[in-house]
Each structure stands twice: as structure tokens, then as C-alpha cells.
CSV table of C-alpha atoms in Angstrom, one decimal:
chain,number,residue,atom,x,y,z
A,7,MET,CA,136.8,146.7,21.9
A,8,ASN,CA,136.2,143.0,22.3
A,9,LYS,CA,139.9,142.4,23.1
A,10,ILE,CA,139.7,145.0,25.9
A,11,LYS,CA,136.6,143.4,27.2
A,12,GLU,CA,138.2,140.0,27.2
A,13,LYS,CA,141.2,141.2,29.1
A,14,ALA,CA,139.0,142.5,31.8
A,15,HIS,CA,138.2,138.9,32.7
A,16,VAL,CA,141.8,137.9,33.3
A,17,LYS,CA,142.7,137.8,37.0
A,18,ARG,CA,146.5,138.4,36.9
A,19,GLY,CA,148.1,136.2,39.6
A,20,LEU,CA,144.6,134.6,40.0
A,21,GLU,CA,144.0,137.2,42.7
A,22,ASN,CA,140.6,136.8,44.5
A,23,VAL,CA,139.9,133.7,42.4
A,24,ILE,CA,138.3,130.9,44.6
A,25,ALA,CA,140.0,127.6,43.6
A,26,ALA,CA,139.1,125.2,46.4
A,27,HIS,CA,137.3,124.5,49.6
A,28,THR,CA,139.5,124.0,52.7
A,29,ARG,CA,139.3,123.3,56.4
A,30,THR,CA,143.0,123.7,57.0
A,31,SER,CA,143.6,127.4,57.6
A,32,LEU,CA,141.8,130.8,57.3
A,33,VAL,CA,143.8,133.9,56.3
A,34,ASP,CA,141.8,136.9,57.3
A,35,GLY,CA,143.6,139.7,55.5
A,36,VAL,CA,141.2,142.5,56.5
A,37,ASN,CA,141.5,141.8,60.3
A,38,GLY,CA,145.0,140.5,60.3
A,39,GLU,CA,144.1,137.1,61.7
A,40,LEU,CA,145.2,133.5,60.9
A,41,TYR,CA,143.4,130.3,62.0
A,42,TYR,CA,144.4,126.6,61.9
A,43,HIS,CA,141.3,124.4,61.9
A,44,GLY,CA,139.5,127.1,63.9
A,45,TYR,CA,142.4,127.8,66.4
A,46,SER,CA,143.9,131.3,66.4
A,47,ILE,CA,147.6,131.4,65.5
A,48,ASN,CA,148.1,133.6,68.6
A,49,ASP,CA,146.7,130.8,70.8
A,50,LEU,CA,148.7,128.1,69.1
A,51,ALA,CA,151.9,130.1,69.0
A,52,GLU,CA,151.9,130.7,72.7
A,53,ASN,CA,150.8,127.3,73.8
A,54,ALA,CA,151.1,124.4,71.2
A,55,ARG,CA,154.0,122.1,70.5
A,56,PHE,CA,154.6,121.5,66.8
A,57,GLU,CA,153.6,117.8,67.1
A,58,GLU,CA,150.2,119.0,68.4
A,59,VAL,CA,149.8,121.1,65.3
A,60,ILE,CA,150.8,118.2,63.1
A,61,PHE,CA,148.2,116.1,64.7
A,62,LEU,CA,145.6,118.9,64.3
A,63,PHE,CA,146.3,119.0,60.5
A,64,ASN,CA,146.0,115.2,60.3
A,65,HIS,CA,142.9,114.7,62.4
A,66,GLU,CA,141.2,118.2,62.6
A,67,ARG,CA,141.5,118.1,66.4
A,68,LEU,CA,144.2,118.5,69.1
A,69,PRO,CA,145.7,115.3,70.5
A,70,SER,CA,145.5,113.9,74.0
A,71,LEU,CA,148.7,113.6,75.9
A,72,VAL,CA,149.0,109.9,75.0
A,73,GLU,CA,148.3,110.7,71.3
A,74,TYR,CA,150.9,113.4,71.4
A,75,GLU,CA,153.6,111.1,72.7
A,76,GLU,CA,152.6,108.4,70.2
A,77,LEU,CA,153.0,110.8,67.3
A,78,ARG,CA,156.2,112.3,68.7
A,79,ALA,CA,157.7,108.8,68.9
A,80,GLN,CA,156.4,107.8,65.4
A,81,ILE,CA,157.9,110.9,63.9
A,82,VAL,CA,161.3,110.2,65.5
A,83,SER,CA,161.2,106.6,64.2
A,84,GLU,CA,160.6,107.8,60.6
A,85,MET,CA,163.4,110.4,60.5
A,86,ARG,CA,166.0,108.0,59.3
A,87,LEU,CA,166.9,108.4,55.6
A,88,PRO,CA,167.6,105.6,53.2
A,89,SER,CA,171.4,105.2,52.7
A,90,GLN,CA,171.0,105.9,49.0
A,91,VAL,CA,169.4,109.3,49.7
A,92,VAL,CA,172.2,110.2,52.1
A,93,LYS,CA,174.7,109.2,49.4
A,94,MET,CA,172.9,111.5,46.9
A,95,ILE,CA,173.2,114.3,49.4
A,96,GLU,CA,176.9,113.6,49.7
A,97,LEU,CA,177.3,113.6,45.9
A,98,SER,CA,175.4,116.8,45.3
A,99,PRO,CA,177.5,119.8,44.0
A,100,PRO,CA,178.9,121.9,46.9
A,101,ASN,CA,177.5,125.0,45.3
A,102,ALA,CA,174.0,123.6,44.8
A,103,HIS,CA,171.3,125.5,46.7
A,104,PRO,CA,170.0,123.5,49.7
A,105,MET,CA,166.5,123.9,48.3
A,106,ASP,CA,167.5,122.1,45.1
A,107,VAL,CA,169.1,119.3,47.1
A,108,LEU,CA,166.0,119.1,49.3
A,109,ARG,CA,163.6,119.0,46.3
A,110,THR,CA,165.7,116.2,44.7
A,111,ALA,CA,165.9,114.2,47.9
A,112,VAL,CA,162.2,114.3,48.5
A,113,SER,CA,161.6,113.2,44.9
A,114,MET,CA,164.1,110.4,45.4
A,115,LEU,CA,162.4,109.3,48.7
A,116,GLY,CA,159.3,108.5,46.6
A,117,MET,CA,161.2,105.6,45.0
A,118,PHE,CA,161.9,104.1,48.4
A,119,ASP,CA,158.6,104.6,50.1
A,120,PRO,CA,156.6,101.3,50.3
A,121,ASP,CA,153.4,103.2,49.8
A,122,THR,CA,154.5,105.3,46.9
A,123,GLU,CA,151.9,104.2,44.3
A,124,ASN,CA,149.2,103.5,46.9
A,125,ASN,CA,146.9,106.6,47.0
A,126,SER,CA,144.5,105.2,49.5
A,127,GLN,CA,143.6,107.4,52.5
A,128,THR,CA,145.5,105.2,55.0
A,129,ALA,CA,148.6,105.0,52.8
A,130,ASN,CA,148.6,108.8,52.3
A,131,GLN,CA,148.4,109.3,56.1
A,132,ARG,CA,151.4,107.1,56.5
A,133,LYS,CA,153.3,109.0,53.7
A,134,ALA,CA,152.3,112.3,55.2
A,135,ILE,CA,154.0,111.4,58.5
A,136,ARG,CA,157.1,110.0,56.8
A,137,ILE,CA,157.6,113.1,54.6
A,138,THR,CA,157.1,115.4,57.6
A,139,ALA,CA,159.7,113.5,59.5
A,140,GLN,CA,162.2,113.1,56.7
A,141,VAL,CA,162.3,116.7,55.4
A,142,PRO,CA,164.2,118.0,58.5
A,143,SER,CA,166.5,115.1,58.3
A,144,ILE,CA,167.4,116.0,54.7
A,145,VAL,CA,168.1,119.6,55.6
A,146,ALA,CA,170.2,118.6,58.7
A,147,ALA,CA,172.1,115.9,56.8
A,148,LEU,CA,173.1,118.3,54.0
A,149,ASN,CA,174.4,120.9,56.5
A,150,ARG,CA,176.5,118.2,58.2
A,151,VAL,CA,177.9,116.9,55.0
A,152,ARG,CA,178.9,120.3,53.9
A,153,GLN,CA,180.7,120.9,57.2
A,154,ASN,CA,182.6,117.5,56.8
A,155,GLN,CA,180.8,116.2,59.9
A,156,PRO,CA,179.0,112.9,60.3
A,157,VAL,CA,175.3,112.7,59.6
A,158,LEU,CA,173.5,112.2,62.9
A,159,SER,CA,170.5,110.0,63.8
A,160,ALA,CA,167.5,111.3,65.6
A,161,ASP,CA,167.5,111.2,69.4
A,162,PRO,CA,164.3,109.4,70.7
A,163,LYS,CA,164.1,111.7,73.7
A,164,LEU,CA,163.7,114.9,71.6
A,165,ASN,CA,160.8,116.1,69.5
A,166,LEU,CA,160.9,117.2,65.9
A,167,SER,CA,162.1,120.8,66.7
A,168,GLY,CA,164.8,119.5,69.1
A,169,ASN,CA,166.0,116.8,66.7
A,170,PHE,CA,166.3,119.2,63.8
A,171,LEU,CA,168.5,121.5,65.8
A,172,TYR,CA,170.5,118.6,67.3
A,173,MET,CA,171.0,116.9,63.9
A,174,MET,CA,171.8,120.2,62.3
A,175,ASN,CA,174.3,121.5,64.8
A,176,GLY,CA,175.6,118.4,66.5
A,177,ARG,CA,174.7,119.5,70.0
A,178,LYS,CA,171.6,119.2,72.2
A,179,PRO,CA,169.7,122.5,71.9
A,180,GLU,CA,169.2,124.8,74.8
A,181,GLU,CA,165.7,125.4,76.2
A,182,ASN,CA,165.2,128.8,74.7
A,183,GLU,CA,166.4,127.4,71.3
A,184,LEU,CA,163.8,124.7,71.5
A,185,THR,CA,161.1,127.2,72.4
A,186,ILE,CA,161.9,129.5,69.5
A,187,MET,CA,162.3,126.7,66.9
A,188,ASN,CA,159.0,125.3,68.0
A,189,LEU,CA,157.4,128.7,67.6
A,190,VAL,CA,158.8,129.2,64.1
A,191,LEU,CA,157.5,125.8,62.9
A,192,VAL,CA,154.0,126.5,64.4
A,193,LEU,CA,153.8,129.9,62.8
A,194,LEU,CA,154.9,128.6,59.3
A,195,THR,CA,152.8,125.5,59.2
A,196,ASP,CA,150.1,126.7,56.7
A,197,HIS,CA,148.8,129.9,55.1
A,198,GLY,CA,145.9,129.4,52.8
A,199,THR,CA,146.3,128.8,49.1
A,200,ASN,CA,149.8,130.4,48.8
A,201,ALA,CA,151.9,129.7,45.7
A,202,SER,CA,153.5,126.5,46.9
A,203,THR,CA,150.3,125.1,48.4
A,204,PHE,CA,148.5,125.9,45.1
A,205,ALA,CA,151.3,124.2,43.2
A,206,ALA,CA,150.9,121.1,45.4
A,207,ARG,CA,147.1,121.1,44.8
A,208,VAL,CA,147.5,121.4,41.1
A,209,VAL,CA,149.8,118.4,40.9
A,210,ALA,CA,147.6,116.5,43.3
A,211,SER,CA,144.6,117.1,41.1
A,212,THR,CA,146.3,114.9,38.5
A,213,LEU,CA,146.4,112.2,41.1
A,214,ALA,CA,150.2,112.2,41.1
A,215,GLU,CA,151.5,110.6,44.3
A,216,MET,CA,152.4,112.6,47.4
A,217,HIS,CA,156.2,112.8,46.8
A,218,SER,CA,155.7,114.4,43.4
A,219,THR,CA,153.2,116.9,44.8
A,220,VAL,CA,155.6,117.9,47.7
A,221,SER,CA,158.5,118.2,45.1
A,222,ALA,CA,156.3,120.7,43.1
A,223,ALA,CA,155.6,122.7,46.2
A,224,LEU,CA,159.3,122.8,47.1
A,225,SER,CA,160.0,124.2,43.6
A,226,ALA,CA,157.5,127.0,44.1
A,227,LEU,CA,158.7,127.8,47.7
A,228,LYS,CA,162.3,128.4,46.4
A,229,GLY,CA,161.2,131.5,44.5
A,230,PRO,CA,162.4,134.8,46.0
A,231,LEU,CA,158.8,136.2,45.9
A,232,HIS,CA,157.6,133.3,48.1
A,233,GLY,CA,159.7,131.3,50.7
A,234,GLY,CA,163.0,132.5,49.2
A,235,ALA,CA,162.3,136.0,50.5
A,236,ASN,CA,163.8,135.3,53.9
A,237,GLN,CA,167.2,134.6,52.5
A,238,ARG,CA,167.0,137.9,50.6
A,239,VAL,CA,166.0,139.7,53.8
A,240,MET,CA,169.2,138.5,55.5
A,241,GLU,CA,171.4,139.4,52.6
A,242,MET,CA,169.9,142.9,52.8
A,243,LEU,CA,170.4,143.2,56.6
A,244,LEU,CA,174.0,142.0,56.4
A,245,GLN,CA,174.8,144.8,53.9
A,246,ILE,CA,173.9,147.4,56.6
A,247,ASP,CA,176.8,147.9,59.0
A,248,ASN,CA,175.1,150.0,61.6
A,249,ILE,CA,171.8,151.6,62.5
A,250,ASP,CA,172.9,155.0,61.3
A,251,GLU,CA,173.1,153.7,57.7
A,252,VAL,CA,169.6,152.3,57.6
A,253,THR,CA,167.8,155.4,56.3
A,254,ALA,CA,170.2,156.1,53.4
A,255,TYR,CA,170.2,152.4,52.5
A,256,ILE,CA,166.4,152.2,52.3
A,257,ASP,CA,166.1,155.5,50.6
A,258,GLY,CA,168.6,154.2,47.9
A,259,MET,CA,166.5,151.1,47.4
A,260,LEU,CA,163.3,153.1,47.0
A,261,ASP,CA,164.9,155.6,44.7
A,262,ASP,CA,166.1,152.7,42.5
A,263,LYS,CA,162.6,151.2,42.6
A,264,LYS,CA,163.9,148.0,44.2
A,265,ARG,CA,161.7,145.6,46.1
A,266,ILE,CA,162.4,145.5,49.8
A,267,MET,CA,162.1,141.9,50.8
A,268,GLY,CA,160.1,140.9,53.8
A,269,PHE,CA,157.5,143.7,53.4
A,270,GLY,CA,154.0,143.7,52.0
A,271,HIS,CA,151.6,140.8,51.5
A,272,ARG,CA,149.1,139.8,48.8
A,273,VAL,CA,146.4,139.1,51.4
A,274,TYR,CA,147.1,141.1,54.6
A,275,LYS,CA,145.9,144.7,54.5
A,276,VAL,CA,147.1,145.2,58.1
A,277,GLN,CA,150.0,143.7,60.0
A,278,ASP,CA,150.7,139.9,59.5
A,279,PRO,CA,149.6,138.4,62.8
A,280,ARG,CA,152.8,136.2,62.9
A,281,THR,CA,155.0,139.3,63.0
A,282,ASP,CA,154.5,140.3,66.6
A,283,HIS,CA,155.6,136.8,67.8
A,284,LEU,CA,158.7,136.8,65.7
A,285,ARG,CA,159.7,140.4,66.5
A,286,ARG,CA,159.5,139.7,70.3
A,287,TYR,CA,161.6,136.6,70.0
A,288,SER,CA,164.0,138.2,67.7
A,289,GLU,CA,164.7,140.8,70.3
A,290,LEU,CA,165.1,138.2,73.0
A,291,LEU,CA,167.4,135.9,71.0
A,292,CYS,CA,169.6,138.6,69.6
A,293,SER,CA,170.0,140.0,73.1
A,294,GLN,CA,171.0,136.6,74.5
A,295,ASN,CA,173.5,136.0,71.7
A,296,LYS,CA,174.9,139.5,72.1
A,297,ILE,CA,174.0,140.6,68.5
A,298,ASP,CA,171.5,143.2,69.6
A,299,LYS,CA,172.6,145.4,66.7
A,300,LEU,CA,171.0,143.0,64.2
A,301,HIS,CA,167.6,143.4,65.9
A,302,GLN,CA,168.0,147.1,66.1
A,303,ILE,CA,168.8,147.4,62.4
A,304,SER,CA,165.7,145.2,61.7
A,305,GLN,CA,163.5,147.5,63.8
A,306,LYS,CA,164.9,150.6,62.1
A,307,VAL,CA,164.2,149.1,58.7
A,308,GLU,CA,160.6,148.3,59.7
A,309,GLN,CA,160.1,151.8,61.0
A,310,ILE,CA,161.4,153.5,57.9
A,311,VAL,CA,159.6,151.3,55.4
A,312,LEU,CA,156.3,151.7,57.3
A,313,GLN,CA,156.8,155.5,57.5
A,314,LYS,CA,157.8,156.0,53.9
A,315,LYS,CA,155.6,153.3,52.2
A,316,GLY,CA,153.0,152.4,54.7
A,317,ILE,CA,153.9,148.7,54.3
A,318,TYR,CA,154.1,146.3,57.2
A,319,PRO,CA,156.7,143.5,57.5
A,320,ASN,CA,155.5,140.0,56.7
A,321,VAL,CA,156.5,136.7,58.2
A,322,ASP,CA,159.9,136.5,56.3
A,323,PHE,CA,161.3,139.7,57.8
A,324,TYR,CA,161.9,138.8,61.5
A,325,LEU,CA,162.1,135.1,60.6
A,326,ALA,CA,165.4,135.9,59.0
A,327,THR,CA,166.8,137.6,62.1
A,328,ILE,CA,165.6,134.7,64.3
A,329,LEU,CA,167.1,132.0,62.1
A,330,PHE,CA,170.4,133.9,61.9
A,331,ALA,CA,170.5,134.3,65.6
A,332,LEU,CA,169.9,130.5,66.0
A,333,GLY,CA,173.2,130.0,64.0
A,334,ILE,CA,171.5,128.8,60.8
A,335,THR,CA,173.1,130.2,57.7
A,336,LYS,CA,171.0,132.1,55.2
A,337,GLU,CA,171.0,129.4,52.5
A,338,TYR,CA,169.1,127.2,54.9
A,339,PHE,CA,166.3,129.7,55.8
A,340,THR,CA,163.9,128.5,53.1
A,341,PRO,CA,164.5,124.8,53.8
A,342,VAL,CA,163.6,125.6,57.4
A,343,PHE,CA,160.4,127.2,56.1
A,344,ALA,CA,159.8,124.0,54.1
A,345,ILE,CA,160.1,121.8,57.3
A,346,ALA,CA,157.1,123.5,58.7
A,347,ARG,CA,155.1,124.1,55.5
A,348,THR,CA,155.3,120.4,54.6
A,349,VAL,CA,152.6,119.7,57.2
A,350,GLY,CA,150.3,122.2,55.5
A,351,TRP,CA,151.1,120.8,52.1
A,352,VAL,CA,150.4,117.2,52.9
A,353,ALA,CA,147.1,118.3,54.5
A,354,HIS,CA,146.0,120.2,51.4
A,355,ILE,CA,147.1,117.4,49.1
A,356,GLN,CA,144.9,114.9,51.0
A,357,GLU,CA,142.1,117.4,50.9
A,358,GLN,CA,142.5,117.7,47.2
A,359,TYR,CA,142.5,113.9,46.8
A,360,SER,CA,139.3,113.6,48.8
A,361,ASP,CA,137.2,115.8,46.6
A,362,ASN,CA,139.2,116.0,43.4
A,363,ARG,CA,138.7,117.6,40.0
A,364,LEU,CA,141.6,118.2,37.6
A,365,ILE,CA,142.7,121.8,37.9
A,366,ARG,CA,142.8,123.2,34.4
A,367,PRO,CA,142.2,127.0,34.0
A,368,SER,CA,141.9,128.6,30.6
A,369,CYS,CA,143.7,131.5,29.1
A,370,ILE,CA,142.9,134.2,26.5
A,371,TYR,CA,144.8,133.7,23.2
A,372,GLU,CA,146.2,137.0,21.9
A,373,GLY,CA,148.3,135.6,18.9
A,374,LYS,CA,147.5,135.6,15.2
A,375,ARG,CA,145.6,132.9,13.2
A,376,GLY,CA,145.8,131.5,9.7
A,377,LYS,CA,149.6,131.7,9.2
A,378,LYS,CA,150.7,129.6,6.2
A,379,TYR,CA,153.5,127.1,6.6
A,380,ILE,CA,156.5,127.8,4.3
A,381,PRO,CA,158.7,124.9,3.4
A,382,ILE,CA,162.1,125.1,5.1
A,383,ASN,CA,164.1,125.5,1.9
A,384,GLU,CA,162.0,128.6,1.0
A,385,ARG,CA,162.4,130.5,4.2
């Protein structure tokens, strides 16, 4: 009886457990709303440039035009990677997942950052900008290396979104590509105490430096139940040849009790507010790139899953379609997610530092007691 009573106190997955105070973002799962420092995601998605959101997370207010330009220039100046990190990227196994290379490269950057062991507020603000600038450079450099193409330097005329696409693909992005990449990064910047953000805060609570905390967050993001879901969405969509096969494919997955990636959310009880923006731009981009079939299949999957299970798509579902239409291969979907989410991570890390207590939850022991040690020769 006592054991059953004790188990009732365990919150599996820490669901509904309040672990921190934050000013970064509010996820309203009941009403399907998301706010960054008080600004609706819908307002920011339609109007804000990613650098404005970066400034917002660093200063809790939107920048002036002069402040925006200063930050944009600062980020471009910090995008260059140490030659040793580039060499590590070149030496990484060709079959290593890009998230593994990204995590390792971020950890390695910590050894070259002049502020690594300085955990003062000003030093952490400098590190936050450097890491934000260098993560897209790592992702782009890896893609270039694996295509046997030269690693490119940032163009001072472009912003972070534009430089990422340029350094990734080797060509200046078109206007619609810039718009959509900016939208993606704004939508993915932060999302409450999700798994990777919580992992970052746990490590930050030990007062480990910022590169270690971001490396921990990257490890959590790789998981298929978190940021890795978008790659699995694309793998699913590519298995469906035409729209007429969708119903049978989804029925087969449901009959086999398989998880349909890109659907459902731990917090949202209604539609994820980011979905409408991604769905709209998925249709536009697929149409422009003459791959309308991909968007149509995505819509049909959404319709059937909603009809049969009553589950809405989350941010990963149409994100996969958009990134594929931008010419980004599925292995890089989660690293793109990380480019945006780094901004949220470093904000939460600094928030944790500012009012810190070591995060150390308890667990209920269910094993035996009083076992006697038997000498090894008698076992």
C-alpha cells in the first residue's frame, strides 16, 4: 500500500512540474499561443527579422534600427571558425550524423573562446553572440566539406539567415528563400522548458561554462522524440509515392501501433500556433519549386491523422517539407533547428546563472536492501 502511495508522487517525464521561473517564452497549450518576452509569435513571425529576436532575447526589448545593424554586423564578424575546428570537421567520419559533428564542434569551440572560464554576465553575453554566430557556420562548413566544396566565409552584406544559406549552398539566396529561412529561425527560437532547454539549465545549474551547456542541449535535441523528429517526418513522406497511397500508409502505421512523427505535443491541446505559418509557406515554396506533390501529400497526412486520431501536426511536420523544398537534405534538418534554438538556450542558461540553485531531483528507490556480499571465489 505504501509503495503504491509513493508511486503516485512520481511525475513521469516531470509533466506539470514547475522547475524554474523564466521571462523568455510562454507556451500556452490551452489556447494555442506562444509568446517571446511578451510578443506573440504570430506578430514576430510576420514582421521580425531573426536578429531582432536575438536582440530581444539578449536585452528583453526589440532593437532600434542602429542597434539592429550593429548586432547584424557583430554576428557576421563572429561567424568565422578557428582553423582547428574546421580541420576537425574535415576529419569527422563521413557517416557521422551532422548533429554529432555539431555537438563536438561546439564543445571544441569552448577551448578556443577567450572567455571560456569567465562566467561573468558580460563575458556570457559575448559568448552567447559567438555561439549564436558559429553554430550556423559549423553546419554550413560540414555540408560543404561533404560535398568536396570549399568552406565559405560570411558575406558582410547578408544577415544570419542569408549567410547560412549562402555558406551552405555556395550561392546568394533568393528573396523568397531569405524570407522563409528567417521565418523558420524566428519560429524555432524558443519554446519553454522543452527537453533540450531543460538539459541546458540542468548543466548550467552546476555552473559549467556555456559551451558545455549548449553541448548538452544539442545532445538532447538530437533525439527522435525532440528535434530529431523532423528528419523522421521527411523519411516518412519520402516513402509515400503519391497522394493516393497516403490513407493506406497511415492506416498501416496505426495498425502497427507506430508513432507518426510530427504529430501531437506534450503541451498544446489545440493546434501548435507555428503550424499555420509553416503550412502556408510550405505550399508557396513547393509550388515555386514545382514539387507541389510533396505539399499535397503532407496535407493529406495531416487530414487523415486529424480525422482518425484527433491529433494536430506540431512544428516538425511542415518544417520538414519547407527545409526539403529549400534544398536542405534531411540529415541537416535538426542542425537547422539547433541554429535557431541556440538563441533560446543561451538566454535560459544566463537566466539560470542569474538565480541559480543546483538542479537535483529525487527518485523513489524500488530495489532490495540488506543483500550480503559473497566473496568472488564463492559465487
